[in-house]
Amino acid sequence: TNTKSIDVLIIGAGPSGCVAAAHLFNQGLTIKVIEKSKFPRFVIGESLLPRCMEHFEEVGLLDCLKAQEFEVKSGARFLKNGVVCDFDFSQKHSQGWDWTWQVPRADFDNALAEDLVKKGVNIAFEHEVVDVEFASDGKSLTTIKDNNGVISTITAKFIIDSSGYGRVLPRLLDLDAPSAIPKHSSIFTHVKEADRPDGIEGTLITFDVVTDDVWLWVIPFSNGVTSLGFVGPTEILESYHGTPSEKLKEMMKMSNHYHDRFDGIDYLFEPREIKNYSKAVKQLYGKGYALTGNSAEFLDPVFSSGVTFATESALLSAKLIAKELKGEKVNWEEEYSDYIKEGVGVFRTYVKEWYTGNLQKIFFHRPENPEIKKQICSVLAGYVWDKTNPFVKNHSRLVKTVATVIDMESKQKKSV
Ligand code: FAD
């Protein structure tokens, strides 16, 4: 009847969906993006990595972002017990971008989506994917509900599920898998300071490590707003009581560095909480579909890898779909799954070793080892596929080994 037929249906217009859509549109394929919300909409994930700039550039979405004049992020700062660990992306092992942005995601995602619409991409806002049925050849019939409850359907040769926290296909196809990361949660809001400090304090993202496993992010935006958020084990965050505002206010007392600066400042919205945010899936693709971004996997915010993983997986899956639709053979297991899992595996090690304390030992050990720092800096810039970097190639072994050496050294010092 009135079922439309297209090449690729994309679920979600976040960074993942927008990058996938841009590439497929540039290839001349017929596509449609279905987005549940009305933009601009809030989403967390405000600190980007240099690696994702390549993705925006490649699909022609960099200029619309540059025009927004977001706060430039040229590195990241970590604080613990008075020790400062500063990473500067221009001092990294790998080739590639040495800056990116700190962004209010409502504006950032809106700029991407608006640019696509301007170019002619069909995005249906306030339309929600409610069901998908796959035929044995991979063709799908997707059921969509608009905000008036009107139902429509679309058939597509491929679906890219970029639905982020919506996790449409993982839910519908029962693809959820337990995450390898311990259960952590987060609480966050935005503030506007009357008198924001100059220099690094007012511009650079800082991670204030208040205990071994609880930390606070402070992310200044160019519009004068600053994002504040705590991350930690779920049981620790749940030990705070009261309204979200009361809880966050109480937690801010843990931060020696930031407590006074943000004390008494109104939260721009009641702090939001995301509990047990780590997600994983049994498989990253299937006949007729690929999962990208947060719909596929989310580890932890500590290295700001979410958006970069979202755009990396989006661009790759879009390329492979375009290739397949041109009649070429694609080995999804090798070309998509194995590749994505490799990069995720590197980040997973860093996240795990952050919370075991091993990585923190390396970050805050003095004097610093400049060579090690450059190599770790590449990982923090998102260059997790660069095998010339020993801290990528041997990620798991090397982080543990260096931490053990630091332990041995400090034991020796104590016994002298
Ligand atoms: P999203 O940006 O979530 O976009 C998905 C879109 O799909 C949404 O617009 C949604 O409305 C739409 N959608 C959902 N369901 C449906 C449906 N049924 N039909 C149609 N549309 C639908 N990442 C970073 O890079 N840096 C950070 O600093 C960072 N900090 C974080 C802090 C916390 C506490 C957490 C939990 C995460 C953080 N992340 C961070 C991760 C980041 O939020 C995500 O990785 C990123 O937003 C993923 O982008 P995406 O495009 O996959 O999904």
XYZ file of C-alpha atoms and ligand atoms in Angstrom:
469
model
C 0.000 0.000 0.000
C 1.697 3.219 1.122
C 4.875 1.488 2.336
C 7.905 3.400 1.084
C 10.937 1.488 -0.119
C 14.480 2.806 0.372
C 18.082 1.619 0.467
C 18.992 2.439 4.062
C 16.938 3.401 7.090
C 18.861 5.061 9.918
C 17.437 5.065 13.424
C 18.467 8.172 15.402
C 19.945 11.546 14.393
C 22.713 11.770 16.995
C 26.339 12.014 15.816
C 26.325 8.359 14.831
C 23.168 8.560 12.732
C 24.207 11.874 11.163
C 27.637 10.633 10.089
C 26.176 7.425 8.649
C 23.466 9.390 6.849
C 25.944 11.894 5.435
C 28.145 9.212 3.936
C 25.281 7.231 2.400
C 23.659 10.395 1.051
C 26.980 11.438 -0.510
C 27.071 8.029 -2.207
C 23.717 8.751 -3.849
C 21.759 6.105 -1.959
C 18.141 6.627 -0.938
C 18.025 6.989 2.817
C 15.780 8.151 5.605
C 16.609 9.057 9.193
C 13.950 8.461 11.845
C 14.460 10.538 15.008
C 12.219 10.192 18.035
C 12.773 13.650 19.515
C 12.382 17.174 18.382
C 15.786 18.896 17.992
C 17.541 20.572 19.710
C 17.385 17.982 22.483
C 19.665 17.338 25.456
C 22.003 14.361 25.536
C 25.104 13.777 27.640
C 28.536 13.238 26.015
C 30.071 16.661 25.722
C 33.788 16.098 25.434
C 34.981 14.855 22.035
C 38.234 13.237 20.889
C 40.419 14.495 17.999
C 39.884 11.255 16.088
C 36.207 12.061 15.450
C 37.167 15.226 13.555
C 38.348 12.951 10.738
C 34.911 11.425 10.485
C 33.082 14.755 10.318
C 35.594 16.026 7.788
C 35.320 12.977 5.554
C 31.522 13.185 5.271
C 31.417 16.975 4.827
C 30.059 17.876 8.271
C 33.039 19.763 9.649
C 32.176 23.230 8.336
C 28.753 23.377 9.953
C 30.418 22.472 13.257
C 33.231 24.993 12.879
C 30.621 27.703 12.387
C 29.311 27.005 15.907
C 32.580 28.186 17.507
C 32.533 25.584 20.229
C 35.179 25.600 22.958
C 38.389 24.126 21.533
C 39.672 21.081 23.385
C 43.419 20.735 22.883
C 43.983 18.173 25.615
C 42.649 17.077 28.979
C 43.618 17.637 32.575
C 43.438 15.101 35.399
C 43.803 16.084 39.065
C 44.394 13.848 42.077
C 45.586 14.732 45.575
C 47.159 17.943 44.347
C 49.029 16.265 41.462
C 48.175 17.528 37.965
C 48.416 15.382 34.841
C 48.009 17.469 31.703
C 47.675 15.881 28.290
C 48.316 18.002 25.221
C 47.064 16.389 22.008
C 49.855 18.018 19.999
C 52.264 15.896 22.053
C 51.023 12.491 20.979
C 52.610 9.478 19.332
C 50.153 9.032 16.438
C 49.621 11.195 13.384
C 46.278 12.931 13.258
C 44.170 15.744 14.634
C 45.476 17.442 17.757
C 42.318 19.260 18.780
C 38.596 18.852 18.981
C 35.723 20.489 20.887
C 33.829 20.587 24.172
C 30.185 20.908 23.147
C 26.709 21.321 24.534
C 25.266 18.346 22.680
C 21.874 19.946 22.071
C 23.588 22.552 19.852
C 26.165 20.184 18.408
C 23.724 17.480 17.323
C 21.304 20.114 16.060
C 24.014 21.688 13.876
C 24.745 18.294 12.316
C 21.096 17.460 11.683
C 20.278 20.924 10.326
C 23.158 20.750 7.880
C 21.980 17.369 6.624
C 18.416 18.634 6.173
C 19.752 21.648 4.288
C 21.653 19.332 1.962
C 18.498 17.342 1.276
C 18.665 14.434 3.711
C 15.242 13.271 4.823
C 15.066 13.312 8.629
C 11.691 12.618 10.235
C 11.839 14.257 13.671
C 9.339 13.254 16.354
C 8.981 9.874 14.697
C 9.775 6.756 16.674
C 10.758 3.336 15.402
C 8.497 0.938 17.281
C 9.017 -2.338 15.445
C 11.227 -3.959 12.830
C 10.730 -7.230 11.014
C 13.484 -8.805 8.950
C 12.906 -11.140 6.005
C 15.423 -13.924 5.407
C 17.199 -11.888 2.688
C 17.841 -9.040 5.168
C 15.115 -6.725 3.839
C 13.244 -5.108 6.679
C 9.825 -3.682 7.352
C 10.026 -0.916 9.947
C 7.014 0.411 11.803
C 7.133 4.075 12.760
C 4.874 6.070 15.050
C 4.714 9.858 14.864
C 3.948 12.103 17.828
C 0.223 12.022 17.002
C 0.259 8.246 17.171
C -0.020 7.841 13.396
C 1.627 4.636 12.192
C 3.537 4.233 8.931
C 5.909 1.626 7.504
C 9.096 1.634 5.432
C 10.941 -1.203 3.747
C 14.703 -0.942 3.498
C 17.588 -3.050 2.249
C 19.604 -2.107 5.331
C 19.075 -0.583 8.747
C 21.710 1.292 10.693
C 20.662 1.383 14.316
C 22.144 4.587 15.761
C 19.459 4.947 18.396
C 21.909 5.517 21.263
C 20.312 4.963 24.659
C 17.131 3.885 22.815
C 18.944 0.672 21.739
C 16.158 -0.207 19.350
C 17.507 -3.347 17.668
C 19.327 -4.719 20.738
C 15.936 -4.616 22.504
C 13.818 -5.931 19.613
C 16.260 -8.681 18.640
C 17.369 -9.562 22.156
C 21.011 -8.692 21.498
C 21.943 -7.339 24.929
C 25.009 -8.862 26.547
C 26.463 -8.203 29.995
C 29.080 -5.456 30.013
C 32.617 -6.261 31.169
C 32.769 -2.962 33.043
C 31.701 -2.819 36.728
C 28.353 -1.120 37.472
C 28.888 2.628 37.482
C 26.455 5.531 37.458
C 26.535 9.259 36.912
C 24.784 12.464 37.975
C 25.267 15.730 36.079
C 23.975 19.199 35.303
C 24.977 22.525 33.737
C 25.785 25.808 35.505
C 26.460 29.359 34.436
C 29.082 31.215 36.465
C 28.910 34.969 36.790
C 32.688 35.137 36.905
C 34.365 32.238 35.180
C 38.121 32.033 35.790
C 40.450 32.813 32.877
C 42.937 30.420 31.335
C 42.874 26.658 31.697
C 40.432 26.766 34.618
C 37.833 28.402 32.433
C 38.503 26.533 29.206
C 39.963 23.035 29.509
C 38.089 19.877 30.475
C 39.238 18.637 33.871
C 38.752 15.299 35.578
C 38.994 15.735 39.329
C 39.707 12.310 40.787
C 38.245 12.647 44.270
C 38.722 9.017 45.353
C 40.167 6.005 43.491
C 36.859 5.262 41.823
C 34.832 8.479 42.041
C 35.586 11.456 39.814
C 34.080 14.747 38.748
C 34.115 16.224 35.242
C 34.186 19.961 34.661
C 33.631 20.881 31.017
C 33.525 24.565 30.083
C 31.608 25.479 26.903
C 32.191 28.561 24.761
C 28.651 29.831 25.541
C 29.599 30.444 29.181
C 27.897 27.309 30.464
C 29.917 24.663 32.323
C 28.978 21.001 32.613
C 29.509 19.278 35.978
C 29.111 15.561 36.545
C 30.079 12.857 38.999
C 30.841 9.293 38.031
C 31.363 6.367 40.372
C 30.280 2.912 41.470
C 26.488 2.714 41.582
C 26.403 1.771 45.285
C 28.457 4.850 46.195
C 26.229 7.206 44.195
C 23.153 5.541 45.680
C 24.447 6.192 49.193
C 23.543 9.877 48.675
C 19.978 10.845 49.525
C 17.539 13.614 48.697
C 16.672 15.321 45.441
C 19.189 15.126 42.585
C 20.206 18.734 43.399
C 20.777 17.874 47.046
C 22.793 14.814 46.108
C 25.024 16.664 43.657
C 25.539 19.530 46.087
C 26.616 17.047 48.749
C 28.960 15.240 46.364
C 30.614 18.513 45.346
C 32.006 18.601 48.891
C 34.355 15.777 47.850
C 36.141 18.085 45.428
C 38.770 20.218 47.144
C 39.599 21.866 43.855
C 36.091 22.803 42.754
C 33.836 22.928 45.794
C 34.155 26.630 46.533
C 34.029 27.705 42.912
C 30.669 26.102 42.276
C 29.174 26.450 45.749
C 25.876 28.309 45.761
C 25.553 28.452 41.961
C 22.134 27.459 40.616
C 21.947 24.330 38.526
C 20.481 25.180 35.114
C 18.386 22.012 35.292
C 17.643 19.470 37.984
C 20.649 17.099 37.797
C 20.011 14.014 35.697
C 21.101 10.546 36.665
C 22.088 7.635 34.467
C 22.491 4.394 36.367
C 24.609 1.444 35.250
C 25.381 3.084 31.940
C 27.741 0.428 30.527
C 26.149 -1.573 27.717
C 27.276 -4.331 25.401
C 25.766 -6.507 22.688
C 26.115 -10.120 21.532
C 26.760 -9.055 17.931
C 27.402 -5.797 16.105
C 25.642 -6.685 12.852
C 23.253 -9.175 11.325
C 21.637 -9.792 7.976
C 20.295 -6.421 6.874
C 21.500 -4.346 9.808
C 24.437 -2.865 11.684
C 24.551 -1.421 15.195
C 26.581 1.741 15.722
C 27.420 4.119 18.571
C 25.777 3.725 21.925
C 23.209 1.342 20.561
C 26.095 -1.103 20.160
C 28.369 -0.513 23.119
C 29.066 1.974 25.833
C 31.952 1.606 28.241
C 32.515 4.602 30.485
C 32.848 8.373 30.192
C 36.337 8.548 31.728
C 38.128 8.810 28.367
C 35.352 10.575 26.440
C 35.309 7.824 23.831
C 31.519 7.638 23.260
C 30.969 10.058 20.383
C 34.190 9.031 18.651
C 33.188 5.391 18.786
C 29.740 6.436 17.551
C 31.115 8.223 14.485
C 33.847 5.642 13.772
C 31.333 2.784 13.746
C 28.795 4.851 11.797
C 31.193 5.774 9.021
C 32.568 2.263 8.706
C 29.157 0.585 8.624
C 27.917 3.136 6.080
C 30.930 2.434 3.841
C 30.396 -1.301 4.047
C 26.689 -0.974 3.258
C 27.444 1.247 0.256
C 29.980 -1.320 -0.915
C 27.519 -4.172 -0.577
C 24.743 -2.261 -2.325
C 27.138 -1.737 -5.248
C 27.323 -5.504 -5.534
C 30.676 -6.054 -3.849
C 31.161 -8.711 -1.223
C 31.574 -7.585 2.380
C 32.973 -9.718 5.165
C 31.071 -8.117 8.043
C 32.781 -10.193 10.693
C 36.267 -9.085 9.683
C 35.652 -5.696 8.136
C 33.194 -4.450 10.736
C 33.010 -6.514 13.901
C 36.687 -7.389 14.321
C 37.817 -3.855 13.539
C 35.357 -2.212 15.913
C 36.082 -4.724 18.673
C 39.792 -4.005 18.390
C 39.356 -0.308 19.147
C 36.749 -0.945 21.819
C 39.112 -3.491 23.355
C 41.834 -0.880 23.753
C 39.448 1.567 25.422
C 38.061 -1.238 27.587
C 41.544 -1.937 28.948
C 42.073 1.735 29.776
C 38.686 2.014 31.459
C 39.234 -1.174 33.486
C 42.762 -0.190 34.444
C 41.556 3.268 35.408
C 39.264 1.742 38.012
C 41.826 -0.873 39.169
C 44.013 2.156 39.864
C 46.849 1.028 37.565
C 46.341 3.769 35.019
C 45.995 6.405 37.709
C 49.369 5.280 39.070
C 50.883 5.970 35.643
C 49.106 9.323 35.203
C 50.080 10.700 38.603
C 53.556 9.180 39.051
C 56.305 11.776 39.212
C 58.602 12.333 37.399
C 56.608 11.608 34.262
C 58.006 9.449 31.475
C 57.599 11.602 28.333
C 57.627 8.685 25.880
C 54.937 6.765 27.762
C 52.919 9.938 28.085
C 52.955 10.552 24.321
C 51.770 7.033 23.657
C 48.966 7.206 26.211
C 48.056 10.648 24.861
C 47.331 9.044 21.472
C 44.889 6.664 23.082
C 43.204 9.600 24.844
C 42.963 11.357 21.458
C 41.056 8.348 20.103
C 43.822 6.850 17.968
C 43.197 3.335 19.236
C 43.793 1.584 15.922
C 47.394 2.765 15.516
C 49.448 -0.386 16.018
C 52.725 1.566 15.830
C 51.803 2.682 19.342
C 52.998 0.111 21.893
C 50.258 1.324 24.257
C 47.717 0.297 21.601
C 49.399 -2.860 20.331
C 50.138 -4.299 23.778
C 47.528 -2.310 25.675
C 46.616 -4.793 28.333
C 50.088 -6.050 29.192
C 51.838 -2.689 29.033
C 49.525 -0.760 31.358
C 49.828 -3.502 33.987
C 53.603 -3.787 33.578
C 54.275 -0.078 33.891
C 52.020 0.119 36.973
C 53.886 -2.809 38.545
C 57.239 -1.129 37.908
C 55.952 2.061 39.555
C 54.796 -0.002 42.557
C 58.183 -1.676 42.862
C 60.004 1.640 42.630
C 57.932 3.218 45.350
C 58.364 0.178 47.619
C 62.126 0.438 47.122
C 62.063 4.137 47.947
C 60.104 3.435 51.137
C 62.542 0.734 52.252
C 65.603 2.949 51.697
P 22.697 9.545 20.791
O 23.512 10.758 20.737
O 22.136 9.098 22.060
O 21.585 9.657 19.681
C 20.597 8.659 19.512
C 19.338 9.286 18.950
O 18.411 8.235 18.670
C 18.647 10.211 19.927
O 18.494 11.493 19.356
C 17.306 9.537 20.222
O 16.248 10.458 20.376
C 17.112 8.685 18.993
N 16.258 7.506 19.244
C 16.256 6.702 20.327
N 15.306 5.750 20.217
C 14.693 5.963 19.024
C 13.614 5.318 18.344
N 12.979 4.264 18.865
N 13.236 5.817 17.143
C 13.856 6.895 16.598
N 14.873 7.536 17.213
C 15.284 7.075 18.405
N 30.740 10.538 25.100
C 31.725 11.338 24.690
O 32.158 11.251 23.547
N 32.260 12.269 25.540
C 31.844 12.410 26.821
O 32.341 13.266 27.532
C 30.817 11.549 27.285
N 30.343 11.658 28.548
C 29.373 10.797 28.966
C 28.938 10.830 30.290
C 28.004 9.921 30.760
C 27.565 9.959 32.185
C 27.473 8.951 29.880
C 26.480 7.946 30.351
C 27.879 8.926 28.550
C 28.829 9.827 28.085
N 29.266 9.795 26.757
C 30.280 10.605 26.365
C 28.682 8.876 25.775
C 27.733 9.588 24.826
O 26.586 9.996 25.526
C 27.295 8.641 23.715
O 28.311 7.748 23.400
C 26.907 9.348 22.436
O 25.891 10.265 22.670
C 26.495 8.319 21.417
O 25.985 8.928 20.264
P 24.901 8.171 19.397
O 24.772 8.941 18.137
O 25.240 6.717 19.338
O 23.569 8.243 20.263
